[in-house]
Amino acid sequence: MAKIWIRQAVLKALDDAMTDDPSVIVMGEDVAVAGGPFKVTEGLLASHGPERVIDTPISEMAFMGAAVGAAVCGLKPVVEMMFIEFIGVALDQLTTQAATMRYLSRGRLTTPLVVRASAGAGQGFGCQHSQMLDHWFRGTPGLKVAVTSNARTTYGLLRSAIEDPDPVVILEPRVLYAEREEYEFDRDYRIPLGQAEIARPGTDVTLVTCGAMRRVALAAAEASSANVEVIDLLTLWPWDRKTVMESVARTGRLVTLEEAPAGSGWGGDVVSSIAVEAFGKLKAAPHRITLPDAPVPYSGALEARFLPSPAYVAEQVAALVSTNKPPLPWWRNAA
Amino acid sequence: MTISNSNSPIARREALQDRLEQLTRMIEIRFVEDRIQKLFAEGHIRGSTHLASGQEAVSVGIARSIDPDDIVTCTYRGHGHALALGVTPEGVIGEICGRVIGCAGGLGGSMHLVEPEVGLLPTAAIIGAGLPIACGAAMAARARGKDRVAVSIFGDGSANIGAFHESLNFAAIRKLPVVFVCENNLYGEYTRIELSTPVEDIAVRAASYNMPGVIVDGQDVDKVAEAMGVAVARARRGEGPTLIEMKTYRYSGHSRSDPATYRPAGELDAWLKRDPIDILADRLVSESILAPGGLDQLKAETRDAVERATGQVLDSAAPDLGEILSHVSASSAGGDQRWHFWP
């Protein structure tokens, strides 16, 4: 099996999708001539030409909106927001225009649009280039949101997103781009949006996570004395209630592990749904492992503490399993 | 020749090639908006509406200059544009009254009118939102090898939002077949243009983006159509976008809650003397297309037609409760009935 950079999975998914469907176009800042700041679009311009691989000015509102118009009128644009924060200046086009197009036309107009962006912390980019921001999109009816976690899920989710008739936001943890792993591309491989996967089976506790935290969760599970089941949610909206519910029914315990501020992450929805719908199956109160409600720090020492580490996750999970009481997060112990 | 024997959006649109129909449509727009104001007072309309009485020549001039296959984005002040482009009076009034007969089935309301059949994308309640979307529609037309143009209609207030500048820039560097139409009615919401905009003519901003900037008397439907014709032909030839500024005036305030007390004395009266309906009616009389005194008869007929449409709306039901969960995504109730532009 070939060992590839995870960024190559993005490139392969884009290249295959463009080859299979002439309506797919790629647009964004520096994606064509330069091959992308993270090298995820390298070579696309040569293969597919400047009408389909489009360098835009630094005008997110214009090219995000152009993608909406192009999608409504028959193309399938894949827009790269180099860093997910850049969509802040173009949010209207995605959350207010694209997300309501179907509704406001009573189903006659659809917006098959993909927004890809690098997201998340861990590389010292500072607080304005390190957020996940999935909660901005999860809060918008009409949008779908997915997070990739390795080469296979990157390929499978991106292919599905491009084929989806609705606007989809795909967050790619940029800390993963430069990772290498063994993966054999299969151009028919898809991960349906809305379907989670059990990354590691276990019996004592269900640890639900996504994105770069999948690796952290798996490492924590390996290090833990408890038998931890790890679920990679993959799609944050709509999320796979069935898989999570069935797992919790087996394990009796639920922990969510998110790269998101405590006050707004997707785990709040997962925990409340399970608490309401499966209260009788729970042996312990559900527990959320999150980031603190603070900007992402720059300093390497601080950022390493800010993000949940395998050791910290293992400790939190062990505390829940042994006492059946959720432990406090580190910042509240410290305070 | 009138459109009364067919009331489909496409038939209404095609009928606009007729001179008399152009006048009739402008009267229809005026009366529909008058009726909407009355329906508000009668308690049939929720939220807000943004009337454009006085700006009818812009709507009809644009609609008669483009094909139903062309794409239009428009703002929340879009009742007149929707009617001109072909949406029926009952489709517009019905939408504003939240009934199933409305062009968006009552899900959109006054600010969100739509009719893909005549190229009208859902009108947007966000200032400037339609400009970049028009750029994308133009990209799609070109990618699909179609000789189509996208028209984005917006107000002078939009000329100060980033989307205006980003979109003109984007369209110019890619030579997109877009016509940007600014309706300069001198007020951005409640604020007069001098307080928001350091130039008198929005059209001068075209120079920054290396495209033609054209100033048009927006009260004269023929001048609107003439300028549109030049810009549309240029776009179809692949020579890129044009910015057209229509000098016009809205007779009412920004929305129904605005009595427009901020306007200088006499300003409204001066504009009423150049009413777009009267200008065209006088011209049609001089061209012997309309009999002297014929305007009154046309108005009476049109008023009756608008009343009939209003009656149809008031007889129409509210949407089913099931509509609440419909059309959110492809898997929602209602399914995926994708509209194919330019199949």
XYZ file of C-alpha atoms in Angstrom:
678
model
C 0.000 0.000 0.000
C 1.264 3.429 -0.894
C 2.239 5.903 1.770
C 0.863 9.350 0.902
C 0.662 12.814 2.339
C -2.865 13.577 3.496
C -2.809 16.726 1.374
C -2.500 14.402 -1.619
C -5.893 12.938 -0.710
C -7.462 16.375 -1.144
C -5.744 16.799 -4.486
C -6.732 13.349 -5.704
C -10.365 13.862 -4.697
C -10.479 17.192 -6.553
C -8.697 15.824 -9.603
C -10.914 12.737 -9.830
C -14.093 14.769 -9.310
C -13.071 17.227 -12.043
C -12.251 14.397 -14.410
C -15.545 12.620 -13.735
C -17.775 15.710 -13.917
C -17.060 18.663 -16.231
C -19.293 20.929 -14.145
C -16.880 20.806 -11.196
C -14.691 23.898 -10.927
C -12.142 24.893 -8.290
C -11.684 28.476 -7.217
C -9.862 30.382 -4.519
C -6.798 32.406 -3.663
C -3.554 31.023 -5.142
C -5.145 27.689 -6.065
C -4.212 27.698 -9.762
C -0.786 28.999 -10.750
C 0.764 28.569 -7.305
C -0.851 25.174 -6.688
C -2.273 26.219 -3.343
C -0.582 27.458 -0.186
C -0.861 23.959 1.277
C -0.118 22.350 -2.089
C -3.512 20.678 -2.207
C -4.303 21.913 -5.728
C -0.901 21.328 -7.295
C -1.175 20.376 -10.963
C -4.928 20.956 -11.278
C -4.437 23.989 -13.511
C -2.317 22.007 -15.957
C -4.830 19.164 -16.061
C -8.064 21.138 -16.184
C -7.279 24.617 -17.486
C -7.887 28.185 -16.327
C -11.649 28.185 -16.891
C -11.998 25.418 -14.304
C -9.145 26.141 -11.914
C -9.479 29.781 -11.026
C -7.172 32.085 -9.121
C -9.311 34.767 -7.516
C -8.401 38.151 -6.144
C -8.346 38.374 -2.347
C -12.069 39.096 -2.407
C -13.790 36.387 -0.443
C -17.191 38.043 -0.699
C -16.919 38.143 -4.484
C -15.689 34.634 -5.114
C -17.842 33.023 -2.431
C -20.851 34.776 -3.950
C -19.777 33.908 -7.475
C -19.613 30.282 -6.400
C -23.200 30.560 -5.155
C -24.386 32.015 -8.465
C -22.409 29.476 -10.465
C -23.815 26.615 -8.400
C -27.399 27.752 -8.828
C -26.832 28.022 -12.574
C -25.384 24.578 -13.164
C -21.747 24.365 -12.076
C -20.390 22.567 -9.038
C -17.864 24.957 -7.543
C -15.375 23.864 -4.931
C -14.230 26.995 -3.170
C -11.062 27.063 -1.128
C -11.044 29.374 1.861
C -7.359 29.167 2.607
C -7.963 29.564 6.354
C -11.556 29.079 7.519
C -11.495 32.445 9.290
C -11.362 34.154 5.882
C -14.992 33.257 5.342
C -15.923 35.779 8.006
C -15.955 38.538 5.408
C -18.061 36.400 3.061
C -20.327 34.657 5.539
C -23.491 36.222 4.118
C -23.016 34.440 0.835
C -22.808 31.021 2.452
C -25.099 31.206 5.461
C -27.720 33.651 4.196
C -27.713 33.246 0.410
C -26.574 29.687 -0.408
C -28.249 28.113 2.595
C -31.666 29.614 1.803
C -31.683 29.286 -1.984
C -33.536 25.977 -1.947
C -36.041 27.141 0.645
C -36.796 30.474 -1.000
C -37.440 28.795 -4.328
C -39.565 26.006 -2.824
C -37.048 23.402 -3.912
C -36.611 24.610 -7.496
C -33.106 26.035 -7.056
C -30.274 24.118 -5.449
C -26.755 25.176 -4.605
C -24.340 22.263 -5.070
C -21.383 24.074 -3.636
C -18.446 22.918 -1.532
C -16.428 25.196 0.685
C -13.125 23.600 1.681
C -10.922 25.193 4.244
C -7.968 24.442 6.404
C -8.983 24.707 10.024
C -7.891 24.130 13.572
C -4.964 24.685 15.884
C -1.606 23.076 16.547
C 0.833 24.781 14.227
C 1.475 28.113 15.874
C -0.596 30.205 13.466
C -2.014 32.306 16.312
C -5.597 32.897 17.251
C -6.904 34.256 13.924
C -5.640 31.299 11.890
C -6.327 28.400 14.268
C -10.046 28.046 14.838
C -12.375 25.280 13.661
C -15.521 27.477 13.538
C -17.757 24.536 12.679
C -20.370 26.018 15.010
C -20.810 28.967 12.641
C -22.044 26.555 9.994
C -23.779 23.984 12.166
C -26.070 26.761 13.318
C -27.313 27.393 9.783
C -30.186 25.262 8.479
C -29.501 24.375 4.854
C -25.767 23.783 5.255
C -24.001 20.481 5.781
C -20.731 20.341 7.707
C -18.049 17.647 7.655
C -14.536 17.321 9.075
C -11.837 15.100 7.630
C -9.551 13.076 9.849
C -7.131 11.082 7.656
C -6.378 10.367 3.999
C -9.257 7.950 3.519
C -11.918 10.112 5.138
C -10.579 13.135 3.266
C -11.061 11.398 -0.057
C -14.378 9.783 0.828
C -15.995 12.866 2.322
C -14.765 15.277 -0.324
C -16.061 13.134 -3.170
C -19.463 12.891 -1.452
C -19.553 16.614 -0.737
C -18.872 17.495 -4.373
C -21.683 15.180 -5.495
C -24.125 16.528 -2.904
C -26.908 18.796 -4.203
C -26.658 21.104 -1.179
C -23.957 23.466 0.077
C -21.378 21.608 2.152
C -18.562 22.950 4.303
C -15.594 20.577 4.572
C -13.093 21.447 7.260
C -9.638 19.965 6.801
C -7.472 20.063 9.937
C -4.369 21.650 8.476
C -2.210 19.969 11.073
C -2.913 16.773 9.128
C -1.891 17.993 5.650
C 1.753 17.123 6.206
C 1.063 13.747 7.804
C 1.783 10.614 5.823
C -0.114 7.389 5.977
C -0.758 4.286 3.968
C -3.775 4.592 1.717
C -4.686 3.108 -1.638
C -6.982 5.384 -3.631
C -10.206 3.874 -4.874
C -12.058 6.342 -7.074
C -15.397 4.765 -6.249
C -14.872 5.223 -2.522
C -17.367 7.552 -0.814
C -18.306 8.247 2.786
C -21.971 9.257 2.771
C -22.559 12.574 4.502
C -24.294 12.012 7.810
C -22.617 8.675 8.498
C -20.186 8.259 11.397
C -17.746 5.411 11.804
C -16.549 3.420 14.741
C -12.801 4.002 14.648
C -12.129 1.628 17.515
C -14.620 -0.691 19.205
C -14.863 -0.752 22.997
C -17.188 -1.618 25.836
C -16.743 0.825 28.735
C -17.268 4.260 27.257
C -18.185 5.886 23.924
C -15.733 8.622 22.954
C -17.208 10.703 20.117
C -14.835 12.941 18.209
C -13.832 14.197 14.762
C -11.016 15.758 12.749
C -7.554 15.996 14.241
C -8.962 14.848 17.587
C -9.536 11.372 16.110
C -5.830 10.625 16.466
C -5.823 12.040 19.981
C -8.817 9.910 20.913
C -7.266 6.753 19.475
C -3.974 7.368 21.276
C -5.848 8.060 24.505
C -7.847 4.867 24.068
C -4.658 2.854 23.575
C -3.159 4.365 26.708
C -6.290 3.923 28.796
C -7.047 1.121 31.217
C -10.717 1.459 30.245
C -12.041 -0.197 27.086
C -12.853 2.860 24.978
C -15.014 2.895 21.854
C -13.987 5.756 19.555
C -16.519 7.165 17.084
C -15.391 9.561 14.367
C -18.471 11.652 13.675
C -17.142 12.785 10.223
C -20.274 14.829 9.462
C -21.190 17.341 12.135
C -24.482 18.263 10.462
C -26.527 16.204 9.939
C -24.846 13.967 12.505
C -25.262 10.240 12.865
C -27.540 9.901 15.890
C -28.091 6.198 15.307
C -24.456 5.140 15.518
C -23.828 7.238 18.624
C -27.056 6.117 20.284
C -26.364 2.427 19.665
C -22.834 2.765 20.976
C -23.928 4.518 24.165
C -26.606 1.875 24.661
C -23.776 -0.680 24.693
C -21.228 1.210 26.793
C -23.464 3.247 29.086
C -21.069 6.198 29.028
C -20.568 9.127 26.658
C -17.621 11.468 26.299
C -17.272 13.985 23.466
C -13.851 15.246 22.445
C -13.956 18.470 20.446
C -11.585 21.059 19.125
C -14.125 23.746 19.922
C -14.809 26.270 22.678
C -16.821 24.735 25.513
C -19.703 27.163 25.104
C -20.495 26.471 21.466
C -19.141 23.163 20.224
C -21.126 20.363 18.573
C -20.682 18.197 21.677
C -23.377 20.196 23.426
C -25.914 18.944 20.896
C -24.642 15.351 21.031
C -24.615 15.262 24.819
C -28.044 16.843 25.190
C -29.569 14.568 22.544
C -28.225 11.440 24.210
C -29.121 12.674 27.689
C -32.692 13.318 26.586
C -33.185 10.252 24.412
C -31.097 7.616 26.225
C -31.028 8.780 29.837
C -31.996 5.346 31.092
C -29.006 3.727 29.369
C -26.432 5.980 31.015
C -24.312 4.814 33.921
C -22.697 8.210 34.277
C -23.470 11.785 33.315
C -22.192 12.561 29.796
C -18.915 14.461 29.699
C -17.469 16.957 27.215
C -13.766 17.489 26.624
C -13.357 20.793 24.826
C -11.120 23.787 24.451
C -11.517 26.551 27.000
C -13.618 29.563 25.984
C -10.525 31.556 25.054
C -8.687 32.476 21.855
C -6.072 29.984 20.651
C -2.668 30.996 22.109
C 0.403 31.374 19.907
C 3.178 30.195 22.206
C 4.051 26.542 21.601
C 3.915 25.698 25.287
C 0.507 27.296 25.710
C -0.974 25.886 22.515
C 0.108 22.381 23.512
C -1.738 22.748 26.816
C -4.728 24.416 25.149
C -5.403 21.457 22.845
C -6.488 18.182 24.460
C -3.511 15.774 24.504
C -3.827 11.969 24.521
C -2.642 11.895 28.145
C -5.209 14.479 29.208
C -8.029 12.732 27.360
C -7.035 9.372 28.838
C -7.035 10.910 32.305
C -10.455 12.519 31.833
C -11.975 9.339 30.422
C -10.463 7.211 33.196
C -11.846 9.559 35.833
C -15.340 9.305 34.331
C -15.242 5.515 34.019
C -13.869 4.910 37.518
C -16.112 7.339 39.400
C -19.070 7.668 37.027
C -18.798 11.411 37.653
C -17.556 13.882 35.027
C -14.217 15.432 36.060
C -13.640 19.179 35.826
C -11.647 20.488 32.859
C -8.073 21.512 33.553
C -8.776 25.230 33.444
C -11.386 24.995 36.145
C -9.096 22.917 38.357
C -6.427 25.534 37.797
C -8.841 28.342 38.735
C -52.326 43.296 -28.344
C -52.328 42.734 -24.633
C -51.193 39.971 -22.375
C -54.582 39.338 -20.836
C -55.109 36.080 -22.727
C -52.062 34.506 -21.129
C -50.880 35.012 -17.608
C -47.817 32.779 -17.477
C -44.534 34.444 -16.475
C -42.970 33.653 -19.847
C -45.937 34.996 -21.812
C -45.995 38.151 -19.717
C -42.309 38.602 -20.315
C -42.526 38.125 -24.049
C -45.472 40.508 -24.246
C -43.197 43.315 -23.085
C -41.889 43.770 -26.614
C -45.201 45.539 -27.267
C -45.155 49.308 -26.643
C -48.597 49.464 -25.105
C -47.807 46.527 -22.883
C -44.759 48.375 -21.565
C -47.015 51.176 -20.406
C -49.607 48.767 -19.042
C -46.946 46.930 -17.052
C -45.682 50.148 -15.509
C -49.214 51.021 -14.465
C -49.671 47.505 -13.120
C -46.539 47.823 -11.016
C -47.746 51.152 -9.594
C -51.192 49.784 -8.752
C -49.883 46.529 -7.289
C -47.694 48.536 -4.940
C -50.599 50.826 -4.049
C -52.687 47.750 -3.314
C -49.915 46.260 -1.210
C -49.871 49.385 0.906
C -53.609 49.052 1.388
C -53.344 45.340 2.193
C -50.885 46.320 4.901
C -53.362 48.735 6.418
C -55.995 46.004 6.207
C -53.789 43.618 8.193
C -53.060 41.085 5.451
C -49.291 41.611 5.359
C -46.695 40.878 7.998
C -43.193 42.246 8.540
C -42.273 44.993 6.172
C -42.373 45.914 2.507
C -40.179 48.212 0.472
C -42.089 49.980 -2.262
C -40.533 51.421 -5.404
C -43.316 53.666 -6.697
C -41.717 56.080 -9.145
C -39.092 53.578 -10.333
C -41.281 51.605 -12.758
C -39.408 52.664 -15.876
C -36.240 51.020 -14.617
C -38.004 47.701 -14.045
C -39.747 47.602 -17.400
C -36.771 48.987 -19.298
C -34.521 46.244 -17.965
C -37.052 43.447 -18.486
C -37.716 44.329 -22.123
C -33.966 44.428 -22.875
C -33.024 40.927 -21.806
C -34.254 37.436 -22.571
C -36.069 35.138 -20.144
C -32.949 32.930 -20.324
C -30.833 35.670 -18.803
C -30.330 35.742 -15.032
C -31.361 38.556 -12.717
C -30.405 39.200 -9.110
C -32.283 41.876 -7.287
C -32.804 43.370 -3.852
C -35.664 43.432 -1.394
C -37.098 46.477 -3.247
C -38.043 44.094 -6.007
C -41.834 43.996 -6.446
C -41.637 46.026 -9.635
C -38.740 44.076 -11.073
C -40.501 40.780 -10.424
C -43.679 41.993 -12.143
C -41.723 43.400 -15.072
C -39.739 40.195 -15.491
C -42.994 38.249 -15.706
C -44.084 37.182 -12.230
C -47.862 37.530 -12.126
C -49.617 40.055 -9.887
C -51.127 37.205 -7.881
C -47.655 35.652 -7.591
C -46.267 38.886 -6.141
C -49.238 39.943 -4.004
C -49.753 36.332 -2.913
C -46.163 36.003 -1.789
C -46.359 39.233 0.163
C -49.564 38.034 1.833
C -47.921 34.678 2.667
C -50.315 32.528 0.639
C -49.698 29.366 -1.364
C -50.498 31.257 -4.573
C -47.359 33.360 -4.002
C -44.327 32.888 -6.216
C -42.398 31.270 -3.331
C -45.492 29.601 -1.889
C -45.587 32.021 1.005
C -42.204 30.950 2.375
C -40.349 34.073 1.259
C -42.429 37.188 1.748
C -42.025 40.660 0.314
C -38.241 40.623 0.276
C -37.875 37.187 -1.358
C -39.591 36.987 -4.730
C -38.449 34.349 -7.227
C -39.206 32.874 -10.642
C -36.528 30.701 -12.240
C -38.643 30.418 -15.390
C -37.839 34.039 -16.208
C -34.361 34.027 -14.666
C -35.219 35.726 -11.393
C -33.154 34.282 -8.539
C -34.601 34.815 -5.060
C -34.404 38.508 -4.273
C -32.059 39.196 -1.375
C -32.686 41.071 1.843
C -28.979 41.775 2.274
C -27.614 44.901 0.601
C -25.169 43.985 -2.154
C -25.678 40.223 -1.900
C -26.821 39.845 -5.485
C -23.773 41.339 -7.181
C -21.333 38.470 -6.630
C -24.080 35.931 -7.314
C -24.638 37.538 -10.721
C -20.902 37.150 -11.413
C -21.219 33.433 -10.714
C -24.296 33.084 -12.909
C -22.313 34.718 -15.699
C -19.419 32.316 -15.108
C -21.796 29.386 -15.367
C -23.328 30.714 -18.580
C -19.917 31.041 -20.166
C -18.747 27.646 -18.889
C -21.820 26.079 -20.444
C -21.180 27.816 -23.724
C -24.322 29.919 -23.510
C -24.675 33.425 -24.829
C -26.418 34.587 -21.649
C -25.965 37.640 -19.474
C -26.505 38.196 -15.779
C -28.055 41.444 -14.581
C -27.670 42.588 -11.010
C -30.064 45.296 -9.841
C -29.202 47.153 -6.638
C -29.583 50.556 -5.038
C -27.210 53.440 -4.448
C -26.781 52.223 -0.870
C -25.181 49.042 -2.207
C -22.460 51.050 -3.907
C -20.740 51.490 -0.549
C -20.592 47.852 0.491
C -17.599 45.674 -0.226
C -19.611 43.326 -2.414
C -20.091 46.128 -4.972
C -16.383 46.830 -5.315
C -15.311 43.190 -5.109
C -17.859 42.161 -7.719
C -17.034 44.901 -10.209
C -13.378 44.038 -9.804
C -14.013 40.311 -10.166
C -16.281 40.725 -13.198
C -13.818 43.074 -14.885
C -10.725 40.900 -14.523
C -12.645 37.893 -15.828
C -14.559 39.913 -18.476
C -17.808 38.404 -17.266
C -21.085 39.032 -19.123
C -22.681 41.018 -16.309
C -24.652 44.247 -16.337
C -24.569 46.022 -12.983
C -27.609 48.267 -12.662
C -27.615 50.807 -9.854
C -30.970 52.395 -9.139
C -29.906 55.688 -7.629
C -33.036 56.948 -5.889
C -30.976 59.320 -3.727
C -31.610 57.505 -0.442
C -29.934 54.516 1.181
C -32.655 53.449 3.587
C -33.260 56.715 5.529
C -30.023 58.459 4.633
C -29.586 60.897 1.784
C -26.808 60.081 -0.623
C -24.557 63.067 0.228
C -24.181 61.734 3.768
C -23.056 58.299 2.623
C -21.334 58.734 -0.703
C -18.610 61.206 -1.666
C -19.428 61.166 -5.378
C -22.602 62.466 -6.995
C -22.632 59.836 -9.707
C -22.173 56.185 -8.805
C -21.280 55.544 -12.455
C -17.880 57.225 -12.052
C -16.805 54.277 -9.926
C -16.769 52.123 -13.052
C -13.510 53.804 -14.043
C -11.712 52.132 -11.141
C -12.654 48.788 -12.598
C -11.923 49.627 -16.214
C -15.479 49.199 -17.421
C -17.970 51.619 -18.987
C -19.961 53.670 -16.485
C -23.210 54.999 -17.915
C -25.680 57.508 -16.456
C -29.283 57.122 -17.559
C -32.523 59.034 -16.978
C -34.285 56.317 -15.031
C -37.674 57.976 -15.488
C -37.624 57.279 -19.207
C -38.203 53.633 -20.056
C -36.833 54.019 -23.585
C -33.563 55.488 -22.337
C -33.275 52.678 -19.794
C -33.815 50.102 -22.524
C -31.374 51.816 -24.885
C -28.543 51.800 -22.327
C -29.357 48.249 -21.344
C -29.279 47.187 -24.976
C -25.743 48.529 -25.433
C -24.488 46.903 -22.224
C -26.174 43.580 -22.928
C -24.762 43.462 -26.466
C -21.291 44.246 -25.144
C -21.616 41.477 -22.555
C -22.846 38.976 -25.130
C -19.904 39.830 -27.369
C -17.562 38.807 -24.536
C -16.323 42.324 -23.897
C -17.186 42.286 -20.218
C -19.313 44.104 -17.682
C -20.926 47.554 -17.637
C -22.099 49.682 -14.729
C -25.311 51.571 -15.468
C -26.626 54.147 -13.050
C -30.340 54.869 -13.328
C -31.240 58.260 -11.882
C -34.632 57.758 -10.306
C -36.654 58.439 -7.183
C -38.797 56.460 -4.799
C -42.025 58.254 -3.941
C -42.343 56.577 -0.542
C -39.979 56.102 2.389
C -37.584 53.219 2.826
C -40.191 50.834 4.195
C -43.751 51.024 5.417
C -42.695 52.406 8.790
C -40.845 55.327 7.194
C -42.842 58.501 6.399
C -39.727 59.985 4.743
C -39.853 63.215 6.725
C -36.140 63.656 6.065
C -36.739 64.682 2.459
C -36.267 68.338 1.575
C -39.487 70.257 0.874
C -40.466 70.221 -2.772
C -38.221 67.343 -3.785
C -41.015 64.813 -4.168
C -43.179 67.295 -6.101
C -40.366 67.958 -8.536
C -39.979 64.248 -9.262
C -43.732 63.702 -9.563
C -43.648 66.127 -12.499
C -41.424 63.629 -14.312
C -43.475 60.562 -13.557
C -42.305 57.592 -15.673
C -45.845 56.510 -16.514
C -46.792 59.976 -17.785
C -43.573 60.272 -19.801
C -44.257 57.039 -21.664
C -47.992 57.716 -22.046
C -47.298 61.105 -23.633
C -44.816 59.529 -25.996
C -47.242 56.798 -27.015
C -49.877 59.414 -27.726
C -47.417 61.304 -29.907
C -46.566 58.033 -31.675
C -50.328 57.415 -32.176
C -50.061 54.137 -30.260
C -52.268 55.438 -27.475
C -55.388 57.524 -28.109
C -55.497 60.894 -26.353
C -57.223 60.194 -23.049
C -56.458 56.500 -23.465
C -54.302 56.476 -20.346
C -57.331 56.796 -18.087
C -58.981 53.794 -19.674
C -55.781 51.761 -19.407
C -55.523 52.690 -15.754
C -59.117 51.683 -15.068
C -58.617 48.290 -16.765
C -55.361 47.669 -14.959
C -56.833 48.641 -11.619
C -59.605 46.102 -12.170
C -57.064 43.418 -13.079
C -55.059 44.123 -9.915
C -58.257 43.947 -7.864
C -59.079 40.579 -9.419
C -55.583 39.310 -8.600
C -55.976 40.590 -5.041
C -59.259 38.717 -4.747
C -57.564 35.533 -5.932
C -54.863 36.024 -3.320
C -57.309 36.574 -0.496
C -59.112 33.389 -1.540
C -55.826 31.465 -1.513
C -54.853 29.346 1.461
C -51.934 29.715 3.830
C -49.190 27.121 3.248
C -49.552 23.727 4.939
C -47.725 23.305 8.235
C -45.632 20.626 6.532
C -43.941 23.376 4.550
C -42.026 24.367 7.685
C -39.697 21.382 7.234
C -39.720 21.350 3.445
C -36.943 22.481 1.119
C -34.230 22.788 3.772
C -32.004 20.302 1.981
C -32.370 17.765 -0.815
C -33.495 15.122 1.652
C -36.248 17.324 3.126
C -39.898 16.950 2.295
C -40.484 18.392 -1.147
C -37.450 16.603 -2.546
C -34.880 17.816 -4.994
C -36.492 19.377 -8.070
C -33.456 21.080 -9.450
C -34.086 23.827 -12.012
C -31.850 23.449 -15.044
C -30.907 26.768 -16.537
C -29.842 26.436 -20.159
C -30.325 22.662 -20.524
